[in-house]
Amino acid sequence: MTQRAGLFITLEGGEGAGKSTAAAGLAAKLRAEGHEVVATREPGGTKGAEAIRALLLTTDTPLHPLAQTMLHFAARADHVESVLRPALARGAIVICDRYYDSTMAYQAYGQGVDIGAVASLIRLVNLRPDITFFLELPESLAQTRLAARGQVADRYERMDRDFMLRVAQGFRAIAASEPGRGVMVDATMAPEALVNFLRRSISERTGR
Ligand code: T5A
């Protein structure tokens, strides 16, 4: 692991758990305090990675789960080397909406790709978050939120309930295996309360 001046925060969770809303609120709060914040997402965050995102999320192109895994890591490699590492080196706070725990939860736990293979790709990327917030929301509430938002369902949003339960189990297993960085979050909180909780946790864990 390379030394860095910045702080790397990731948000994880199932569909519609409120990650994007919480990430935007947290970024605004930290910026108002005077921090340089880079708010980004995966898959995506660079021109190349956004192109890969389009391929991954469309339902038009069937892709084997192992191919999806490698595409997620191809996008991630570009994002890490072009955006995340430089931002952290200059001291920024990076907030990333999904990161490699999503590949472990969705492709390994959810789609059955070998856990050891995903772990190898995580080692290859070699950039560990300082804090990962795992947002947990009962599936029925997530469905209500997504229905209210009313967008067309992508490749993963079309998966069945059992898949979503395996993904949730994956996130819980990752959080339990890395208590130093993983924080489970009750995502039923209202947006403002949730952002305040995240901000307090960062302060308690890092002193920043
Ligand atoms: N994926 C991703 C993999 O399979 N492997 C990988 O390695 C990676 C990186 C990405 C998809 O790719 C998969 C996972 C995903 O399926 P995406 O569009 O980025 O696609 O999907 P999500 O990250 O799931 O984004 P969503 O927008 O669907 O969900 P969010 O970000 O969790 O939820 P958000 O904030 O958009 O909120 C959803 C709705 O709920 C409301 C919002 O206003 C919105 O309408 N809401 C709340 N309501 C009440 N209280 C709160 N606290 C609320 N927070 C949000």
PDB file of C-alpha atoms and ligand atoms in Angstrom:
ATOM      1  CA  MET A   1       0.000   0.000   0.000  1.00  0.00           C
ATOM      2  CA  THR A   2       1.376   3.405  -0.959  1.00  0.00           C
ATOM      3  CA  GLN A   3       1.455   6.201   1.632  1.00  0.00           C
ATOM      4  CA  ARG A   4      -1.016   8.993   0.998  1.00  0.00           C
ATOM      5  CA  ALA A   5      -1.957  12.356   2.432  1.00  0.00           C
ATOM      6  CA  GLY A   6      -5.673  12.254   1.640  1.00  0.00           C
ATOM      7  CA  LEU A   7      -8.601  10.246   2.913  1.00  0.00           C
ATOM      8  CA  PHE A   8     -10.356   7.579   0.879  1.00  0.00           C
ATOM      9  CA  ILE A   9     -14.017   6.973   1.741  1.00  0.00           C
ATOM     10  CA  THR A  10     -16.259   4.532  -0.107  1.00  0.00           C
ATOM     11  CA  LEU A  11     -20.013   3.927   0.100  1.00  0.00           C
ATOM     12  CA  GLU A  12     -21.458   0.491  -0.567  1.00  0.00           C
ATOM     13  CA  GLY A  13     -24.841  -1.200  -0.368  1.00  0.00           C
ATOM     14  CA  GLY A  14     -27.650  -2.692  -2.394  1.00  0.00           C
ATOM     15  CA  GLU A  15     -29.800  -1.042  -5.048  1.00  0.00           C
ATOM     16  CA  GLY A  16     -31.524   2.149  -3.911  1.00  0.00           C
ATOM     17  CA  ALA A  17     -29.938   2.156  -0.443  1.00  0.00           C
ATOM     18  CA  GLY A  18     -29.257   5.900  -0.776  1.00  0.00           C
ATOM     19  CA  LYS A  19     -25.515   5.880  -1.513  1.00  0.00           C
ATOM     20  CA  SER A  20     -25.575   8.576  -4.219  1.00  0.00           C
ATOM     21  CA  THR A  21     -27.749  10.866  -2.081  1.00  0.00           C
ATOM     22  CA  ALA A  22     -25.538  10.341   0.977  1.00  0.00           C
ATOM     23  CA  ALA A  23     -22.316  10.778  -1.047  1.00  0.00           C
ATOM     24  CA  ALA A  24     -23.536  14.103  -2.454  1.00  0.00           C
ATOM     25  CA  GLY A  25     -24.610  15.335   0.997  1.00  0.00           C
ATOM     26  CA  LEU A  26     -21.344  14.302   2.614  1.00  0.00           C
ATOM     27  CA  ALA A  27     -19.298  15.936  -0.153  1.00  0.00           C
ATOM     28  CA  ALA A  28     -21.230  19.196   0.276  1.00  0.00           C
ATOM     29  CA  LYS A  29     -20.735  19.142   4.050  1.00  0.00           C
ATOM     30  CA  LEU A  30     -16.983  18.518   3.813  1.00  0.00           C
ATOM     31  CA  ARG A  31     -16.563  21.203   1.119  1.00  0.00           C
ATOM     32  CA  ALA A  32     -18.421  23.694   3.324  1.00  0.00           C
ATOM     33  CA  GLU A  33     -15.821  22.922   6.009  1.00  0.00           C
ATOM     34  CA  GLY A  34     -13.080  23.871   3.539  1.00  0.00           C
ATOM     35  CA  HIS A  35     -11.834  20.428   2.475  1.00  0.00           C
ATOM     36  CA  GLU A  36     -10.916  19.586  -1.094  1.00  0.00           C
ATOM     37  CA  VAL A  37     -13.345  16.795  -2.001  1.00  0.00           C
ATOM     38  CA  VAL A  38     -13.301  14.589  -5.081  1.00  0.00           C
ATOM     39  CA  ALA A  39     -16.712  12.936  -5.419  1.00  0.00           C
ATOM     40  CA  THR A  40     -16.745  10.107  -7.915  1.00  0.00           C
ATOM     41  CA  ARG A  41     -18.388   6.767  -8.664  1.00  0.00           C
ATOM     42  CA  GLU A  42     -17.881   3.251  -9.961  1.00  0.00           C
ATOM     43  CA  PRO A  43     -18.188   1.865 -12.457  1.00  0.00           C
ATOM     44  CA  GLY A  44     -17.101   5.192 -13.953  1.00  0.00           C
ATOM     45  CA  GLY A  45     -15.197   8.308 -12.958  1.00  0.00           C
ATOM     46  CA  THR A  46     -13.065   8.634 -16.125  1.00  0.00           C
ATOM     47  CA  LYS A  47     -14.002   8.845 -19.797  1.00  0.00           C
ATOM     48  CA  GLY A  48     -12.828   5.279 -20.414  1.00  0.00           C
ATOM     49  CA  ALA A  49     -14.458   3.894 -17.272  1.00  0.00           C
ATOM     50  CA  GLU A  50     -17.764   5.617 -18.112  1.00  0.00           C
ATOM     51  CA  ALA A  51     -17.653   3.927 -21.540  1.00  0.00           C
ATOM     52  CA  ILE A  52     -17.157   0.567 -19.805  1.00  0.00           C
ATOM     53  CA  ARG A  53     -20.018   1.460 -17.407  1.00  0.00           C
ATOM     54  CA  ALA A  54     -22.381   1.884 -20.346  1.00  0.00           C
ATOM     55  CA  LEU A  55     -21.487  -1.606 -21.585  1.00  0.00           C
ATOM     56  CA  LEU A  56     -21.837  -3.108 -18.097  1.00  0.00           C
ATOM     57  CA  LEU A  57     -25.195  -1.589 -17.233  1.00  0.00           C
ATOM     58  CA  THR A  58     -27.002  -2.022 -20.542  1.00  0.00           C
ATOM     59  CA  THR A  59     -29.270  -5.025 -20.779  1.00  0.00           C
ATOM     60  CA  ASP A  60     -28.659  -5.214 -24.552  1.00  0.00           C
ATOM     61  CA  THR A  61     -25.354  -7.114 -24.353  1.00  0.00           C
ATOM     62  CA  PRO A  62     -25.212 -10.481 -22.533  1.00  0.00           C
ATOM     63  CA  LEU A  63     -21.899 -10.814 -20.634  1.00  0.00           C
ATOM     64  CA  HIS A  64     -20.610 -13.775 -18.632  1.00  0.00           C
ATOM     65  CA  PRO A  65     -20.147 -12.899 -14.907  1.00  0.00           C
ATOM     66  CA  LEU A  66     -16.364 -13.382 -15.220  1.00  0.00           C
ATOM     67  CA  ALA A  67     -16.316 -10.946 -18.141  1.00  0.00           C
ATOM     68  CA  GLN A  68     -18.346  -8.481 -16.038  1.00  0.00           C
ATOM     69  CA  THR A  69     -15.812  -8.886 -13.225  1.00  0.00           C
ATOM     70  CA  MET A  70     -12.889  -8.109 -15.505  1.00  0.00           C
ATOM     71  CA  LEU A  71     -14.672  -5.127 -17.047  1.00  0.00           C
ATOM     72  CA  HIS A  72     -15.410  -3.717 -13.582  1.00  0.00           C
ATOM     73  CA  PHE A  73     -11.699  -4.037 -12.774  1.00  0.00           C
ATOM     74  CA  ALA A  74     -10.615  -2.590 -16.130  1.00  0.00           C
ATOM     75  CA  ALA A  75     -12.759   0.479 -15.409  1.00  0.00           C
ATOM     76  CA  ARG A  76     -11.426   0.553 -11.833  1.00  0.00           C
ATOM     77  CA  ALA A  77      -7.774   0.393 -12.897  1.00  0.00           C
ATOM     78  CA  ASP A  78      -8.232   3.476 -15.083  1.00  0.00           C
ATOM     79  CA  HIS A  79     -10.135   5.290 -12.322  1.00  0.00           C
ATOM     80  CA  VAL A  80      -7.600   4.415  -9.615  1.00  0.00           C
ATOM     81  CA  GLU A  81      -4.526   5.408 -11.599  1.00  0.00           C
ATOM     82  CA  SER A  82      -5.973   8.504 -13.324  1.00  0.00           C
ATOM     83  CA  VAL A  83      -8.157   9.999 -10.576  1.00  0.00           C
ATOM     84  CA  LEU A  84      -8.071   8.356  -7.150  1.00  0.00           C
ATOM     85  CA  ARG A  85      -4.332   7.976  -6.531  1.00  0.00           C
ATOM     86  CA  PRO A  86      -3.450  11.512  -7.743  1.00  0.00           C
ATOM     87  CA  ALA A  87      -6.262  13.052  -5.634  1.00  0.00           C
ATOM     88  CA  LEU A  88      -5.169  11.170  -2.519  1.00  0.00           C
ATOM     89  CA  ALA A  89      -1.510  12.076  -3.110  1.00  0.00           C
ATOM     90  CA  ARG A  90      -2.331  15.793  -3.093  1.00  0.00           C
ATOM     91  CA  GLY A  91      -4.339  15.445   0.137  1.00  0.00           C
ATOM     92  CA  ALA A  92      -7.949  15.464  -1.099  1.00  0.00           C
ATOM     93  CA  ILE A  93     -10.831  13.626   0.529  1.00  0.00           C
ATOM     94  CA  VAL A  94     -12.107  11.157  -2.056  1.00  0.00           C
ATOM     95  CA  ILE A  95     -15.713   9.960  -1.766  1.00  0.00           C
ATOM     96  CA  CYS A  96     -16.426   7.077  -4.099  1.00  0.00           C
ATOM     97  CA  ASP A  97     -19.968   5.777  -4.686  1.00  0.00           C
ATOM     98  CA  ARG A  98     -19.215   2.016  -4.895  1.00  0.00           C
ATOM     99  CA  TYR A  99     -15.749   0.458  -5.216  1.00  0.00           C
ATOM    100  CA  TYR A 100     -14.205  -3.017  -5.182  1.00  0.00           C
ATOM    101  CA  ASP A 101     -16.472  -4.367  -2.403  1.00  0.00           C
ATOM    102  CA  SER A 102     -19.295  -4.107  -4.965  1.00  0.00           C
ATOM    103  CA  THR A 103     -17.442  -6.552  -7.230  1.00  0.00           C
ATOM    104  CA  MET A 104     -16.972  -8.953  -4.321  1.00  0.00           C
ATOM    105  CA  ALA A 105     -20.651  -8.653  -3.315  1.00  0.00           C
ATOM    106  CA  TYR A 106     -22.305  -8.594  -6.782  1.00  0.00           C
ATOM    107  CA  GLN A 107     -20.004 -10.741  -8.929  1.00  0.00           C
ATOM    108  CA  ALA A 108     -18.635 -13.184  -6.309  1.00  0.00           C
ATOM    109  CA  TYR A 109     -21.420 -13.542  -3.710  1.00  0.00           C
ATOM    110  CA  GLY A 110     -24.218 -12.631  -6.153  1.00  0.00           C
ATOM    111  CA  GLN A 111     -23.145 -14.211  -9.448  1.00  0.00           C
ATOM    112  CA  GLY A 112     -20.853 -16.983  -8.217  1.00  0.00           C
ATOM    113  CA  VAL A 113     -17.474 -15.773  -9.509  1.00  0.00           C
ATOM    114  CA  ASP A 114     -14.604 -17.248  -7.489  1.00  0.00           C
ATOM    115  CA  ILE A 115     -13.974 -15.176  -4.326  1.00  0.00           C
ATOM    116  CA  GLY A 116     -10.214 -15.834  -4.566  1.00  0.00           C
ATOM    117  CA  ALA A 117     -10.122 -14.510  -8.140  1.00  0.00           C
ATOM    118  CA  VAL A 118     -11.823 -11.266  -7.083  1.00  0.00           C
ATOM    119  CA  ALA A 119      -9.468 -11.011  -4.085  1.00  0.00           C
ATOM    120  CA  SER A 120      -6.493 -11.306  -6.504  1.00  0.00           C
ATOM    121  CA  LEU A 121      -7.819  -8.429  -8.609  1.00  0.00           C
ATOM    122  CA  ILE A 122      -8.306  -6.361  -5.444  1.00  0.00           C
ATOM    123  CA  ARG A 123      -4.632  -6.984  -4.572  1.00  0.00           C
ATOM    124  CA  LEU A 124      -3.612  -6.009  -8.104  1.00  0.00           C
ATOM    125  CA  VAL A 125      -5.412  -2.654  -7.850  1.00  0.00           C
ATOM    126  CA  ASN A 126      -3.770  -2.162  -4.434  1.00  0.00           C
ATOM    127  CA  LEU A 127      -5.696   0.863  -3.156  1.00  0.00           C
ATOM    128  CA  ARG A 128      -7.620   0.189   0.034  1.00  0.00           C
ATOM    129  CA  PRO A 129     -10.255   2.628   1.328  1.00  0.00           C
ATOM    130  CA  ASP A 130      -9.660   4.183   4.766  1.00  0.00           C
ATOM    131  CA  ILE A 131     -13.366   3.916   5.625  1.00  0.00           C
ATOM    132  CA  THR A 132     -16.157   2.041   3.891  1.00  0.00           C
ATOM    133  CA  PHE A 133     -19.763   2.742   4.826  1.00  0.00           C
ATOM    134  CA  PHE A 134     -22.058  -0.208   4.115  1.00  0.00           C
ATOM    135  CA  LEU A 135     -25.601   1.184   3.829  1.00  0.00           C
ATOM    136  CA  GLU A 136     -28.197  -1.397   4.815  1.00  0.00           C
ATOM    137  CA  LEU A 137     -31.842  -0.996   3.886  1.00  0.00           C
ATOM    138  CA  PRO A 138     -34.651  -3.591   4.028  1.00  0.00           C
ATOM    139  CA  GLU A 139     -35.247  -4.760   0.474  1.00  0.00           C
ATOM    140  CA  SER A 140     -38.928  -3.714   0.483  1.00  0.00           C
ATOM    141  CA  LEU A 141     -37.968  -0.128   1.356  1.00  0.00           C
ATOM    142  CA  ALA A 142     -35.273  -0.087  -1.352  1.00  0.00           C
ATOM    143  CA  GLN A 143     -37.879  -1.242  -3.890  1.00  0.00           C
ATOM    144  CA  THR A 144     -40.260   1.521  -2.785  1.00  0.00           C
ATOM    145  CA  ARG A 145     -37.522   4.141  -3.213  1.00  0.00           C
ATOM    146  CA  LEU A 146     -36.512   2.844  -6.657  1.00  0.00           C
ATOM    147  CA  ALA A 147     -40.132   2.683  -7.825  1.00  0.00           C
ATOM    148  CA  ALA A 148     -40.673   6.285  -6.669  1.00  0.00           C
ATOM    149  CA  ARG A 149     -37.586   7.360  -8.641  1.00  0.00           C
ATOM    150  CA  GLY A 150     -38.966   5.594 -11.703  1.00  0.00           C
ATOM    151  CA  GLN A 151     -35.879   4.914 -13.907  1.00  0.00           C
ATOM    152  CA  VAL A 152     -35.502   2.046 -16.383  1.00  0.00           C
ATOM    153  CA  ALA A 153     -33.941  -0.971 -14.567  1.00  0.00           C
ATOM    154  CA  ASP A 154     -30.312  -1.750 -15.533  1.00  0.00           C
ATOM    155  CA  ARG A 155     -28.565  -5.169 -15.735  1.00  0.00           C
ATOM    156  CA  TYR A 156     -28.277  -5.559 -11.956  1.00  0.00           C
ATOM    157  CA  GLU A 157     -31.562  -3.973 -10.931  1.00  0.00           C
ATOM    158  CA  ARG A 158     -33.269  -6.711 -12.970  1.00  0.00           C
ATOM    159  CA  MET A 159     -31.765  -9.496 -10.838  1.00  0.00           C
ATOM    160  CA  ASP A 160     -34.124 -11.453  -8.580  1.00  0.00           C
ATOM    161  CA  ARG A 161     -34.652 -11.218  -4.812  1.00  0.00           C
ATOM    162  CA  ASP A 162     -32.320 -14.164  -4.023  1.00  0.00           C
ATOM    163  CA  PHE A 163     -29.495 -12.411  -5.870  1.00  0.00           C
ATOM    164  CA  MET A 164     -30.084  -9.236  -3.818  1.00  0.00           C
ATOM    165  CA  LEU A 165     -30.063 -11.270  -0.583  1.00  0.00           C
ATOM    166  CA  ARG A 166     -26.718 -12.866  -1.541  1.00  0.00           C
ATOM    167  CA  VAL A 167     -25.313  -9.395  -2.316  1.00  0.00           C
ATOM    168  CA  ALA A 168     -26.482  -8.100   1.091  1.00  0.00           C
ATOM    169  CA  GLN A 169     -24.926 -11.147   2.771  1.00  0.00           C
ATOM    170  CA  GLY A 170     -21.675 -10.437   0.884  1.00  0.00           C
ATOM    171  CA  PHE A 171     -21.530  -6.859   2.116  1.00  0.00           C
ATOM    172  CA  ARG A 172     -22.125  -7.996   5.709  1.00  0.00           C
ATOM    173  CA  ALA A 173     -19.369 -10.619   5.413  1.00  0.00           C
ATOM    174  CA  ILE A 174     -16.876  -8.057   4.051  1.00  0.00           C
ATOM    175  CA  ALA A 175     -17.730  -5.554   6.799  1.00  0.00           C
ATOM    176  CA  ALA A 176     -17.287  -8.231   9.467  1.00  0.00           C
ATOM    177  CA  SER A 177     -13.944  -9.354   8.008  1.00  0.00           C
ATOM    178  CA  GLU A 178     -12.500  -5.817   7.979  1.00  0.00           C
ATOM    179  CA  PRO A 179     -13.775  -4.022  11.095  1.00  0.00           C
ATOM    180  CA  GLY A 180     -10.913  -1.526  10.794  1.00  0.00           C
ATOM    181  CA  ARG A 181     -12.468   0.105   7.742  1.00  0.00           C
ATOM    182  CA  GLY A 182     -16.041  -1.200   7.528  1.00  0.00           C
ATOM    183  CA  VAL A 183     -18.940   0.625   9.171  1.00  0.00           C
ATOM    184  CA  MET A 184     -22.472  -0.771   8.902  1.00  0.00           C
ATOM    185  CA  VAL A 185     -25.017   2.030   8.514  1.00  0.00           C
ATOM    186  CA  ASP A 186     -28.773   1.956   9.096  1.00  0.00           C
ATOM    187  CA  ALA A 187     -29.916   3.510   5.802  1.00  0.00           C
ATOM    188  CA  THR A 188     -33.517   3.995   6.955  1.00  0.00           C
ATOM    189  CA  MET A 189     -32.386   7.319   8.470  1.00  0.00           C
ATOM    190  CA  ALA A 190     -33.528  10.529   6.766  1.00  0.00           C
ATOM    191  CA  PRO A 191     -30.881  11.964   4.381  1.00  0.00           C
ATOM    192  CA  GLU A 192     -29.671  14.736   6.702  1.00  0.00           C
ATOM    193  CA  ALA A 193     -29.371  12.434   9.736  1.00  0.00           C
ATOM    194  CA  LEU A 194     -27.496   9.925   7.596  1.00  0.00           C
ATOM    195  CA  VAL A 195     -24.967  12.515   6.419  1.00  0.00           C
ATOM    196  CA  ASN A 196     -24.456  13.715  10.001  1.00  0.00           C
ATOM    197  CA  PHE A 197     -23.846  10.114  11.092  1.00  0.00           C
ATOM    198  CA  LEU A 198     -21.244   9.619   8.334  1.00  0.00           C
ATOM    199  CA  ARG A 199     -19.506  12.891   9.211  1.00  0.00           C
ATOM    200  CA  ARG A 200     -19.322  11.948  12.918  1.00  0.00           C
ATOM    201  CA  SER A 201     -17.936   8.496  12.079  1.00  0.00           C
ATOM    202  CA  ILE A 202     -15.190  10.001   9.915  1.00  0.00           C
ATOM    203  CA  SER A 203     -14.234  12.342  12.717  1.00  0.00           C
ATOM    204  CA  GLU A 204     -14.227   9.565  15.342  1.00  0.00           C
ATOM    205  CA  ARG A 205     -12.135   7.258  13.166  1.00  0.00           C
ATOM    206  CA  THR A 206      -9.643   9.692  11.684  1.00  0.00           C
ATOM    207  CA  GLY A 207      -9.696  12.842  13.808  1.00  0.00           C
ATOM    208  CA  ARG A 208     -10.417  14.887  10.647  1.00  0.00           C
TER     209      ARG A 208
HETATM  210  N1  T5A B   1     -21.876  -3.009  -9.746  1.00  0.00           N
HETATM  211  C1  T5A B   1     -21.073  -1.945  -9.472  1.00  0.00           C
HETATM  212  C2  T5A B   1     -21.385  -4.309  -9.800  1.00  0.00           C
HETATM  213  O1  T5A B   1     -22.119  -5.253 -10.072  1.00  0.00           O
HETATM  214  N2  T5A B   1     -20.049  -4.505  -9.553  1.00  0.00           N
HETATM  215  C3  T5A B   1     -19.191  -3.471  -9.286  1.00  0.00           C
HETATM  216  O2  T5A B   1     -17.984  -3.684  -9.091  1.00  0.00           O
HETATM  217  C4  T5A B   1     -19.736  -2.134  -9.231  1.00  0.00           C
HETATM  218  C5  T5A B   1     -18.828  -0.980  -8.919  1.00  0.00           C
HETATM  219  C6  T5A B   1     -24.162   0.471 -10.692  1.00  0.00           C
HETATM  220  C7  T5A B   1     -24.536  -0.980 -10.740  1.00  0.00           C
HETATM  221  O3  T5A B   1     -23.383  -1.733 -10.968  1.00  0.00           O
HETATM  222  C8  T5A B   1     -23.287  -2.774 -10.026  1.00  0.00           C
HETATM  223  C9  T5A B   1     -24.080  -2.314  -8.841  1.00  0.00           C
HETATM  224  C10 T5A B   1     -25.147  -1.447  -9.437  1.00  0.00           C
HETATM  225  O4  T5A B   1     -26.249  -2.260  -9.748  1.00  0.00           O
HETATM  226  P1  T5A B   1     -25.698   2.509 -10.270  1.00  0.00           P
HETATM  227  O5  T5A B   1     -26.744   3.207 -11.081  1.00  0.00           O
HETATM  228  O6  T5A B   1     -24.496   3.291  -9.913  1.00  0.00           O
HETATM  229  O7  T5A B   1     -25.293   1.215 -11.016  1.00  0.00           O
HETATM  230  O8  T5A B   1     -26.457   1.820  -9.069  1.00  0.00           O
HETATM  231  P2  T5A B   1     -26.509   2.139  -7.569  1.00  0.00           P
HETATM  232  O9  T5A B   1     -25.161   2.398  -7.033  1.00  0.00           O
HETATM  233  O10 T5A B   1     -27.296   1.059  -6.931  1.00  0.00           O
HETATM  234  O11 T5A B   1     -27.279   3.505  -7.529  1.00  0.00           O
HETATM  235  P3  T5A B   1     -28.748   3.790  -7.247  1.00  0.00           P
HETATM  236  O12 T5A B   1     -28.931   5.226  -7.686  1.00  0.00           O
HETATM  237  O13 T5A B   1     -29.654   2.790  -7.859  1.00  0.00           O
HETATM  238  O14 T5A B   1     -28.916   3.673  -5.685  1.00  0.00           O
HETATM  239  P4  T5A B   1     -28.342   4.564  -4.520  1.00  0.00           P
HETATM  240  O15 T5A B   1     -27.278   5.465  -4.988  1.00  0.00           O
HETATM  241  O16 T5A B   1     -28.054   3.671  -3.398  1.00  0.00           O
HETATM  242  O17 T5A B   1     -29.638   5.410  -4.109  1.00  0.00           O
HETATM  243  P5  T5A B   1     -29.984   6.943  -4.386  1.00  0.00           P
HETATM  244  O18 T5A B   1     -29.220   7.816  -3.506  1.00  0.00           O
HETATM  245  O19 T5A B   1     -29.969   7.191  -5.857  1.00  0.00           O
HETATM  246  O20 T5A B   1     -31.486   6.949  -3.840  1.00  0.00           O
HETATM  247  C11 T5A B   1     -32.518   6.188  -4.453  1.00  0.00           C
HETATM  248  C12 T5A B   1     -33.865   6.912  -4.215  1.00  0.00           C
HETATM  249  O21 T5A B   1     -34.119   6.960  -2.815  1.00  0.00           O
HETATM  250  C13 T5A B   1     -34.199   8.318  -2.334  1.00  0.00           C
HETATM  251  C14 T5A B   1     -33.589   9.185  -3.433  1.00  0.00           C
HETATM  252  O22 T5A B   1     -34.155  10.455  -3.469  1.00  0.00           O
HETATM  253  C15 T5A B   1     -33.862   8.364  -4.696  1.00  0.00           C
HETATM  254  O23 T5A B   1     -35.122   8.672  -5.216  1.00  0.00           O
HETATM  255  N3  T5A B   1     -33.412   8.386  -1.085  1.00  0.00           N
HETATM  256  C16 T5A B   1     -33.935   8.432   0.148  1.00  0.00           C
HETATM  257  N4  T5A B   1     -35.201   8.470   0.603  1.00  0.00           N
HETATM  258  C17 T5A B   1     -35.379   8.512   1.960  1.00  0.00           C
HETATM  259  N5  T5A B   1     -34.354   8.541   2.874  1.00  0.00           N
HETATM  260  C18 T5A B   1     -33.072   8.521   2.460  1.00  0.00           C
HETATM  261  N6  T5A B   1     -32.062   8.523   3.356  1.00  0.00           N
HETATM  262  C19 T5A B   1     -32.825   8.464   1.044  1.00  0.00           C
HETATM  263  N7  T5A B   1     -31.689   8.411   0.315  1.00  0.00           N
HETATM  264  C20 T5A B   1     -32.066   8.356  -0.975  1.00  0.00           C
END
